[in-house]
């Protein structure tokens, strides 16, 4: 690690840096990675000094990086959100090479993004009218990733205060505490913002609910986008098809995603109840007679009962059973992998983990097929070599 003096020198006198620094991948295209250096890896020693300036400059440093051949040979992919070590920094041209990918805390296949701390699920109360069944489908899908979900209902200006309260009450019975906002009426935005600071959030939800409008509002300073990096690849980098992380002014990162309307429920039937907070609560308090209970007609089931979304549970269960049967029929893991390689969508080759019993404490690597979500960004933000 450089001393402060050396680092200031490095900023002032362009040179190639062989020391390793750590940063986060903000965007990926083809085999290039935009990496923002960590403030922590460049924090000056606590001497009184005039290094504030150098520090704040360094804090904002974004480098255009390639991946070391060794990583390619290992088949080590680099995704948006990855924390990486970079070497061979050329401060003049803001270029470097990624030499190592640090262990991932979370991992989503689609969108291809690592280390997300929460999913911000956005729905609109009107335009399009909120549909409880579709909302439940998204919630279940999000819950199945094992990443915390924050529910946001936008366009609060289009309904009455009474309607907003009704939705709030209803969703609380489902186990959610929604943030109700309106971009147009400046409603609830500070509260929303407070949930986003200091973490990495991926925004998803149906088309037209205001995801991009909200994201753009939250990151008003467009200079914070990675396109401040000058480079040969600037053309065509910022189509909405790319997953890209943006810095929030008060800390935290956010990635907008294209809307989709019908996520698949390709989970194991026996796990489905865990993705309904109401059912989870029942299972936490008591147990069904059979450990593999699907909560339909089994005797002494604690999940079956009088809760609003039980009917949805049954409908989704049928779908999950169809999915499971198709997987079973498709045979061994090899054929699953082949199907995956052919892009046929059987992405989940690992068994679904029971989030309650088997959750790994430090390294959640639940890979989810959110392919409906990112059908059209498939090729864009992954590493294709
Ligand atoms: N009435 C009202 N309209 C809003 C609000 N926020 C956004 N909109 C409008 O909703 C429309 C869709 O907004 P977008 O931000 O493009 O929606 P999106 O979720 O990103 O849509 P996709 O990119 O297709 O997934 C736009 O016309 C916005 O102006 C709001 O608070 N109230
Ligand atoms: Mg959008
Ligand atoms: Zn049961």
Coordinates of C-alpha atoms and ligand atoms in Angstrom, one line a residue:
X1 CA 0.0 0.0 0.0
X2 CA 1.3 3.4 -0.8
X3 CA 2.0 6.0 1.9
X4 CA -0.1 9.1 1.6
X5 CA 2.8 11.1 0.1
X6 CA 3.4 8.5 -2.5
X7 CA -0.3 8.4 -3.3
X8 CA -0.5 12.1 -3.8
X9 CA 2.5 11.8 -6.0
X10 CA 0.8 9.1 -7.9
X11 CA -2.1 11.5 -8.5
X12 CA 0.0 14.3 -9.6
X13 CA 2.7 12.5 -11.5
X14 CA 1.1 10.0 -14.0
X15 CA 2.7 6.7 -13.7
X16 CA 1.8 3.0 -13.9
X17 CA 0.9 1.6 -10.6
X18 CA 1.8 -2.0 -9.8
X19 CA 0.3 -2.0 -6.3
X20 CA -3.1 -3.7 -5.9
X21 CA -6.2 -1.6 -5.1
X22 CA -9.7 -2.8 -4.4
X23 CA -12.9 -1.5 -6.0
X24 CA -16.3 -2.3 -7.3
X25 CA -17.4 -3.1 -10.8
X26 CA -20.0 -0.5 -11.9
X27 CA -20.5 -1.6 -15.4
X28 CA -19.4 -4.3 -17.8
X29 CA -19.3 -4.4 -21.5
X30 CA -17.7 -7.2 -23.5
X31 CA -14.4 -7.7 -21.8
X32 CA -14.1 -4.3 -20.2
X33 CA -15.0 -3.4 -16.7
X34 CA -15.6 0.0 -15.1
X35 CA -14.2 -0.2 -11.6
X36 CA -14.6 2.5 -9.0
X37 CA -11.9 2.3 -6.4
X38 CA -12.9 1.9 -2.8
X39 CA -12.5 4.8 -0.5
X40 CA -11.3 2.4 2.2
X41 CA -8.4 1.1 0.2
X42 CA -7.2 4.6 -0.5
X43 CA -7.9 6.2 2.9
X44 CA -4.9 8.3 3.9
X45 CA -3.2 7.7 7.2
X46 CA -4.8 9.9 9.9
X47 CA -2.2 12.6 9.9
X48 CA -3.3 16.2 9.8
X49 CA -2.7 17.1 6.3
X50 CA -3.9 18.7 3.1
X51 CA -4.6 15.4 1.6
X52 CA -8.3 15.8 1.6
X53 CA -8.3 16.9 -1.9
X54 CA -6.2 14.0 -3.1
X55 CA -8.4 11.7 -1.1
X56 CA -11.6 13.0 -2.5
X57 CA -10.2 12.7 -6.0
X58 CA -9.0 9.2 -5.4
X59 CA -12.4 8.3 -3.9
X60 CA -14.0 9.1 -7.3
X61 CA -11.5 7.3 -9.4
X62 CA -13.1 5.0 -11.9
X63 CA -10.9 2.9 -14.0
X64 CA -11.5 1.1 -17.3
X65 CA -10.1 -2.4 -16.7
X66 CA -9.4 -5.6 -18.5
X67 CA -9.3 -9.0 -16.8
X68 CA -6.0 -10.7 -16.2
X69 CA -5.4 -13.7 -18.4
X70 CA -5.1 -15.9 -15.3
X71 CA -8.7 -15.2 -14.4
X72 CA -9.9 -15.9 -17.9
X73 CA -8.1 -19.3 -17.8
X74 CA -9.7 -20.1 -14.5
X75 CA -13.1 -19.2 -16.0
X76 CA -13.6 -16.6 -13.4
X77 CA -16.4 -14.3 -14.5
X78 CA -16.6 -10.7 -13.5
X79 CA -20.0 -9.2 -12.9
X80 CA -21.4 -5.8 -12.1
X81 CA -21.3 -5.4 -8.3
X82 CA -18.2 -7.6 -7.9
X83 CA -15.5 -6.4 -5.6
X84 CA -12.2 -6.8 -7.3
X85 CA -8.6 -6.2 -6.9
X86 CA -7.0 -4.2 -9.6
X87 CA -3.3 -3.9 -10.6
X88 CA -1.1 -2.2 -13.1
X89 CA -3.0 1.1 -12.7
X90 CA -2.2 3.6 -15.3
X91 CA -3.4 6.9 -13.6
X92 CA -3.0 8.9 -16.8
X93 CA -5.4 6.9 -18.9
X94 CA -7.4 5.6 -15.9
X95 CA -6.7 2.0 -17.0
X96 CA -6.0 -1.1 -15.0
X97 CA -6.2 -4.9 -14.9
X98 CA -8.5 -6.9 -12.6
X99 CA -6.3 -9.5 -10.9
X100 CA -8.8 -11.0 -8.4
X101 CA -12.5 -11.2 -7.7
X102 CA -13.3 -11.2 -4.0
X103 CA -15.9 -13.7 -2.7
X104 CA -19.5 -12.8 -3.5
X105 CA -22.1 -12.2 -0.8
X106 CA -25.0 -12.6 -3.1
X107 CA -25.4 -13.4 -6.7
X108 CA -28.1 -13.0 -9.3
X109 CA -28.0 -14.6 -12.7
X110 CA -30.5 -12.4 -14.3
X111 CA -29.9 -9.6 -14.0
X112 CA -26.2 -10.5 -13.8
X113 CA -25.3 -8.7 -10.6
X114 CA -23.3 -9.6 -7.6
X115 CA -23.4 -8.5 -4.0
X116 CA -26.8 -6.8 -4.1
X117 CA -28.0 -6.1 -0.5
X118 CA -31.7 -5.6 -1.4
X119 CA -34.2 -5.8 -4.1
X120 CA -36.4 -2.7 -4.5
X121 CA -39.6 -4.0 -6.0
X122 CA -41.5 -1.2 -7.6
X123 CA -45.2 -1.3 -8.5
X124 CA -47.5 1.5 -9.4
X125 CA -50.9 2.0 -7.7
X126 CA -52.4 3.1 -11.0
X127 CA -51.2 3.2 -14.6
X128 CA -50.8 0.3 -14.6
X129 CA -53.3 -0.6 -11.9
X130 CA -51.8 -2.7 -9.2
X131 CA -52.8 -6.4 -9.5
X132 CA -52.4 -8.4 -6.2
X133 CA -51.8 -11.6 -8.1
X134 CA -49.1 -10.2 -10.2
X135 CA -47.6 -8.4 -7.2
X136 CA -47.5 -11.7 -5.3
X137 CA -45.8 -13.4 -8.2
X138 CA -43.0 -10.8 -8.1
X139 CA -42.8 -10.9 -4.3
X140 CA -42.4 -14.7 -4.4
X141 CA -39.8 -14.5 -7.0
X142 CA -37.9 -11.9 -5.1
X143 CA -38.2 -13.8 -1.8
X144 CA -36.8 -16.9 -3.5
X145 CA -33.5 -15.1 -4.1
X146 CA -32.9 -14.9 -0.3
X147 CA -32.1 -11.2 -0.7
X148 CA -34.1 -8.8 1.4
X149 CA -37.0 -7.2 -0.5
X150 CA -38.2 -3.6 -0.1
X151 CA -41.6 -3.0 -1.7
X152 CA -42.3 0.5 -3.1
X153 CA -45.7 1.6 -4.5
X154 CA -45.3 4.5 -6.9
X155 CA -47.8 6.9 -8.4
X156 CA -49.5 7.6 -5.1
X157 CA -50.8 10.8 -6.7
X158 CA -53.2 8.8 -8.9
X159 CA -55.2 7.3 -6.0
X160 CA -56.9 8.7 -2.9
X161 CA -55.3 8.8 0.5
X162 CA -57.9 6.2 1.5
X163 CA -56.8 3.8 -1.3
X164 CA -53.2 4.3 -0.3
X165 CA -54.0 3.4 3.3
X166 CA -56.0 0.3 2.2
X167 CA -53.0 -1.0 0.3
X168 CA -50.8 -0.3 3.2
X169 CA -53.0 -2.3 5.6
X170 CA -53.5 -5.1 3.1
X171 CA -49.8 -5.5 2.5
X172 CA -49.0 -5.4 6.2
X173 CA -51.2 -8.5 6.4
X174 CA -49.1 -10.1 3.7
X175 CA -46.0 -9.3 5.8
X176 CA -44.7 -6.2 4.0
X177 CA -44.3 -2.6 5.0
X178 CA -44.5 -0.8 1.7
X179 CA -43.0 2.6 1.0
X180 CA -45.7 4.5 -0.8
X181 CA -44.3 7.3 -3.0
X182 CA -45.2 9.6 -5.8
X183 CA -42.5 11.1 -7.9
X184 CA -44.9 13.6 -9.4
X185 CA -46.3 14.7 -6.0
X186 CA -43.0 14.4 -4.2
X187 CA -44.5 12.0 -1.7
X188 CA -42.5 9.6 0.4
X189 CA -39.2 10.1 -1.4
X190 CA -37.1 10.9 1.6
X191 CA -38.3 7.8 3.3
X192 CA -37.5 5.8 0.2
X193 CA -34.1 7.3 0.0
X194 CA -33.4 6.5 3.6
X195 CA -33.8 2.8 2.8
X196 CA -31.3 3.0 0.0
X197 CA -28.3 4.7 1.6
X198 CA -25.1 2.7 2.2
X199 CA -26.3 -0.4 0.4
X200 CA -26.5 -1.9 -3.0
X201 CA -30.0 -2.0 -4.4
X202 CA -31.3 -3.5 -7.6
X203 CA -34.6 -2.0 -8.8
X204 CA -37.1 -4.3 -10.5
X205 CA -40.8 -4.5 -11.3
X206 CA -43.2 -4.4 -14.2
X207 CA -42.9 -2.1 -17.1
X208 CA -44.2 1.5 -16.8
X209 CA -44.3 1.7 -13.0
X210 CA -41.7 4.4 -12.8
X211 CA -38.4 2.5 -12.0
X212 CA -36.3 4.6 -14.3
X213 CA -38.0 7.8 -13.3
X214 CA -37.3 7.0 -9.6
X215 CA -33.7 6.0 -10.3
X216 CA -33.0 9.1 -12.2
X217 CA -34.5 11.2 -9.5
X218 CA -32.4 9.5 -6.9
X219 CA -29.2 10.0 -8.9
X220 CA -29.7 13.5 -10.1
X221 CA -26.0 14.2 -10.6
X222 CA -25.4 12.5 -13.9
X223 CA -21.8 13.2 -13.6
X224 CA -21.6 10.4 -11.2
X225 CA -22.3 7.9 -14.0
X226 CA -19.4 5.8 -15.2
X227 CA -19.5 7.5 -18.5
X228 CA -17.3 10.2 -16.9
X229 CA -14.5 7.9 -17.8
X230 CA -13.1 8.8 -21.1
X231 CA -12.2 5.9 -23.2
X232 CA -12.3 4.3 -26.5
X233 CA -15.4 2.3 -25.6
X234 CA -17.7 5.1 -24.7
X235 CA -19.9 4.6 -27.8
X236 CA -23.0 2.6 -27.1
X237 CA -22.2 1.8 -23.5
X238 CA -25.2 3.3 -22.0
X239 CA -28.2 1.6 -23.5
X240 CA -30.8 0.6 -21.0
X241 CA -30.0 -3.0 -21.8
X242 CA -27.0 -2.8 -19.6
X243 CA -27.1 -3.4 -15.9
X244 CA -25.1 -0.6 -14.4
X245 CA -24.6 0.7 -10.9
X246 CA -25.0 4.3 -10.1
X247 CA -23.8 6.0 -7.0
X248 CA -26.3 7.7 -4.7
X249 CA -25.3 11.1 -3.5
X250 CA -25.3 10.2 0.2
X251 CA -23.8 6.7 -0.3
X252 CA -25.1 3.5 -1.7
X253 CA -25.4 2.2 -5.2
X254 CA -28.5 1.5 -7.3
X255 CA -29.1 -0.4 -10.5
X256 CA -32.2 0.2 -12.7
X257 CA -33.4 -2.7 -14.8
X258 CA -35.8 -3.1 -17.7
X259 CA -39.4 -4.0 -16.7
X260 CA -40.9 -7.4 -17.2
X261 CA -44.3 -8.6 -16.5
X262 CA -44.4 -12.3 -15.7
X263 CA -41.5 -13.8 -13.7
X264 CA -41.2 -17.6 -13.7
X265 CA -41.9 -19.4 -10.5
X266 CA -39.3 -22.1 -11.0
X267 CA -38.7 -23.0 -7.4
X268 CA -39.0 -26.4 -5.7
X269 CA -42.7 -26.9 -4.6
X270 CA -41.6 -27.8 -1.1
X271 CA -39.9 -24.4 -0.7
X272 CA -42.7 -22.3 -2.0
X273 CA -44.4 -21.6 1.3
X274 CA -41.2 -20.1 2.6
X275 CA -41.6 -17.3 0.1
X276 CA -44.9 -16.1 1.6
X277 CA -44.1 -14.2 4.9
X278 CA -47.6 -15.2 6.2
X279 CA -46.9 -18.9 5.7
X280 CA -43.4 -18.5 7.0
X281 CA -44.7 -17.1 10.2
X282 CA -47.0 -20.0 10.6
X283 CA -44.2 -22.5 10.0
X284 CA -42.0 -20.6 12.5
X285 CA -44.6 -20.9 15.1
X286 CA -45.5 -24.5 14.5
X287 CA -44.8 -27.5 12.2
X288 CA -46.9 -29.5 9.8
X289 CA -47.2 -33.2 10.5
X290 CA -45.2 -34.1 7.4
X291 CA -41.8 -32.4 6.8
X292 CA -42.5 -32.5 3.0
X293 CA -46.0 -31.1 3.4
X294 CA -47.1 -29.1 0.4
X295 CA -49.9 -27.5 2.5
X296 CA -52.8 -28.7 0.4
X297 CA -54.8 -31.6 1.8
X298 CA -52.3 -33.1 4.2
X299 CA -53.5 -33.8 7.7
X300 CA -52.4 -31.5 10.5
X301 CA -51.0 -28.8 8.2
X302 CA -50.3 -25.5 9.9
X303 CA -50.1 -23.5 6.7
X304 CA -53.4 -24.2 5.1
X305 CA -56.0 -21.8 6.3
X306 CA -57.6 -18.5 6.3
X307 CA -55.1 -16.1 5.0
X308 CA -55.7 -13.9 1.9
X309 CA -53.0 -15.2 -0.3
X310 CA -53.5 -18.9 0.4
X311 CA -55.3 -19.2 -2.9
X312 CA -52.4 -17.6 -4.7
X313 CA -50.1 -20.1 -2.9
X314 CA -52.1 -23.0 -4.3
X315 CA -52.0 -21.6 -7.9
X316 CA -48.2 -20.9 -7.7
X317 CA -47.8 -24.4 -6.2
X318 CA -49.3 -26.0 -9.3
X319 CA -46.9 -24.0 -11.5
X320 CA -43.9 -25.0 -9.3
X321 CA -45.0 -28.7 -9.6
X322 CA -45.2 -28.4 -13.4
X323 CA -41.7 -26.9 -13.4
X324 CA -40.4 -29.6 -11.1
X325 CA -41.9 -32.4 -13.1
X326 CA -40.3 -30.9 -16.3
X327 CA -36.9 -30.9 -14.5
X328 CA -37.3 -34.4 -13.3
X329 CA -38.2 -35.6 -16.8
X330 CA -35.3 -33.8 -18.3
X331 CA -33.1 -36.2 -16.6
X332 CA -29.7 -35.8 -15.0
X333 CA -27.7 -32.8 -14.3
X334 CA -25.9 -33.1 -17.6
X335 CA -28.9 -32.6 -19.7
X336 CA -29.9 -29.7 -17.4
X337 CA -26.5 -28.1 -18.1
X338 CA -26.9 -28.7 -21.8
X339 CA -30.2 -27.1 -21.8
X340 CA -28.8 -24.2 -19.9
X341 CA -26.0 -23.9 -22.4
X342 CA -28.5 -23.9 -25.2
X343 CA -30.2 -21.0 -23.5
X344 CA -33.3 -23.1 -22.7
X345 CA -33.8 -21.6 -19.4
X346 CA -33.2 -24.4 -16.9
X347 CA -30.7 -22.2 -15.2
X348 CA -31.1 -23.4 -11.7
X349 CA -28.9 -26.4 -11.6
X350 CA -28.3 -26.3 -7.8
X351 CA -31.1 -27.4 -5.5
X352 CA -33.0 -24.6 -4.0
X353 CA -31.9 -24.0 -0.4
X354 CA -34.3 -23.8 2.4
X355 CA -33.6 -20.3 3.5
X356 CA -34.5 -20.9 7.1
X357 CA -32.7 -24.1 7.7
X358 CA -29.8 -24.2 5.4
X359 CA -28.9 -20.6 4.8
X360 CA -25.2 -20.1 4.7
X361 CA -24.4 -17.2 7.0
X362 CA -21.6 -15.5 5.2
X363 CA -21.9 -16.4 1.6
X364 CA -25.3 -16.4 0.0
X365 CA -24.9 -17.6 -3.5
X366 CA -28.5 -18.2 -4.4
X367 CA -28.5 -18.2 -8.2
X368 CA -31.9 -17.3 -9.5
X369 CA -33.3 -17.4 -12.9
X370 CA -34.9 -14.1 -13.2
X371 CA -34.8 -14.5 -16.9
X372 CA -38.1 -13.0 -17.6
X373 CA -36.7 -10.0 -16.0
X374 CA -33.8 -9.7 -18.2
X375 CA -34.7 -11.6 -21.3
X376 CA -33.4 -8.7 -23.4
X377 CA -30.2 -8.0 -21.4
X378 CA -29.0 -11.5 -21.5
X379 CA -25.9 -10.9 -23.4
X380 CA -25.2 -7.4 -22.5
X381 CA -23.6 -7.3 -19.0
X382 CA -22.1 -10.7 -18.7
X383 CA -18.6 -11.6 -19.6
X384 CA -18.8 -13.4 -22.8
X385 CA -15.5 -15.0 -23.4
Ligands
LIG1 N1 -48.7 9.9 -12.3 C1 -47.4 9.5 -12.1 N2 -46.7 9.1 -13.1 C2 -45.4 8.7 -12.9 C3 -44.8 8.8 -11.6 N3 -43.6 8.3 -11.7 C4 -43.4 8.0 -13.0 N4 -44.5 8.2 -13.7 C5 -44.7 8.0 -15.2 O1 -44.7 6.7 -15.5 C6 -44.2 6.5 -16.8 C7 -43.3 5.3 -16.9 O2 -42.1 5.6 -16.1 P1 -40.8 4.9 -16.3 O3 -39.8 5.4 -15.3 O4 -40.3 4.9 -17.7 O5 -41.2 3.4 -15.9 P2 -40.3 2.1 -15.9 O6 -40.7 1.3 -14.7 O7 -38.8 2.4 -15.9 O8 -40.7 1.3 -17.2 P3 -39.8 0.2 -18.0 O9 -38.5 0.8 -18.3 O10 -40.6 0.0 -19.2 O11 -39.7 -1.0 -17.2 C8 -43.6 7.8 -17.3 O12 -44.5 8.4 -18.1 C9 -43.5 8.6 -16.0 O13 -43.6 9.9 -16.2 C10 -45.6 9.3 -10.5 O14 -45.2 9.4 -9.4 N5 -46.9 9.6 -10.8
LIG2 MG1 -37.2 1.9 -17.2
LIG3 ZN1 -48.5 -28.0 5.7

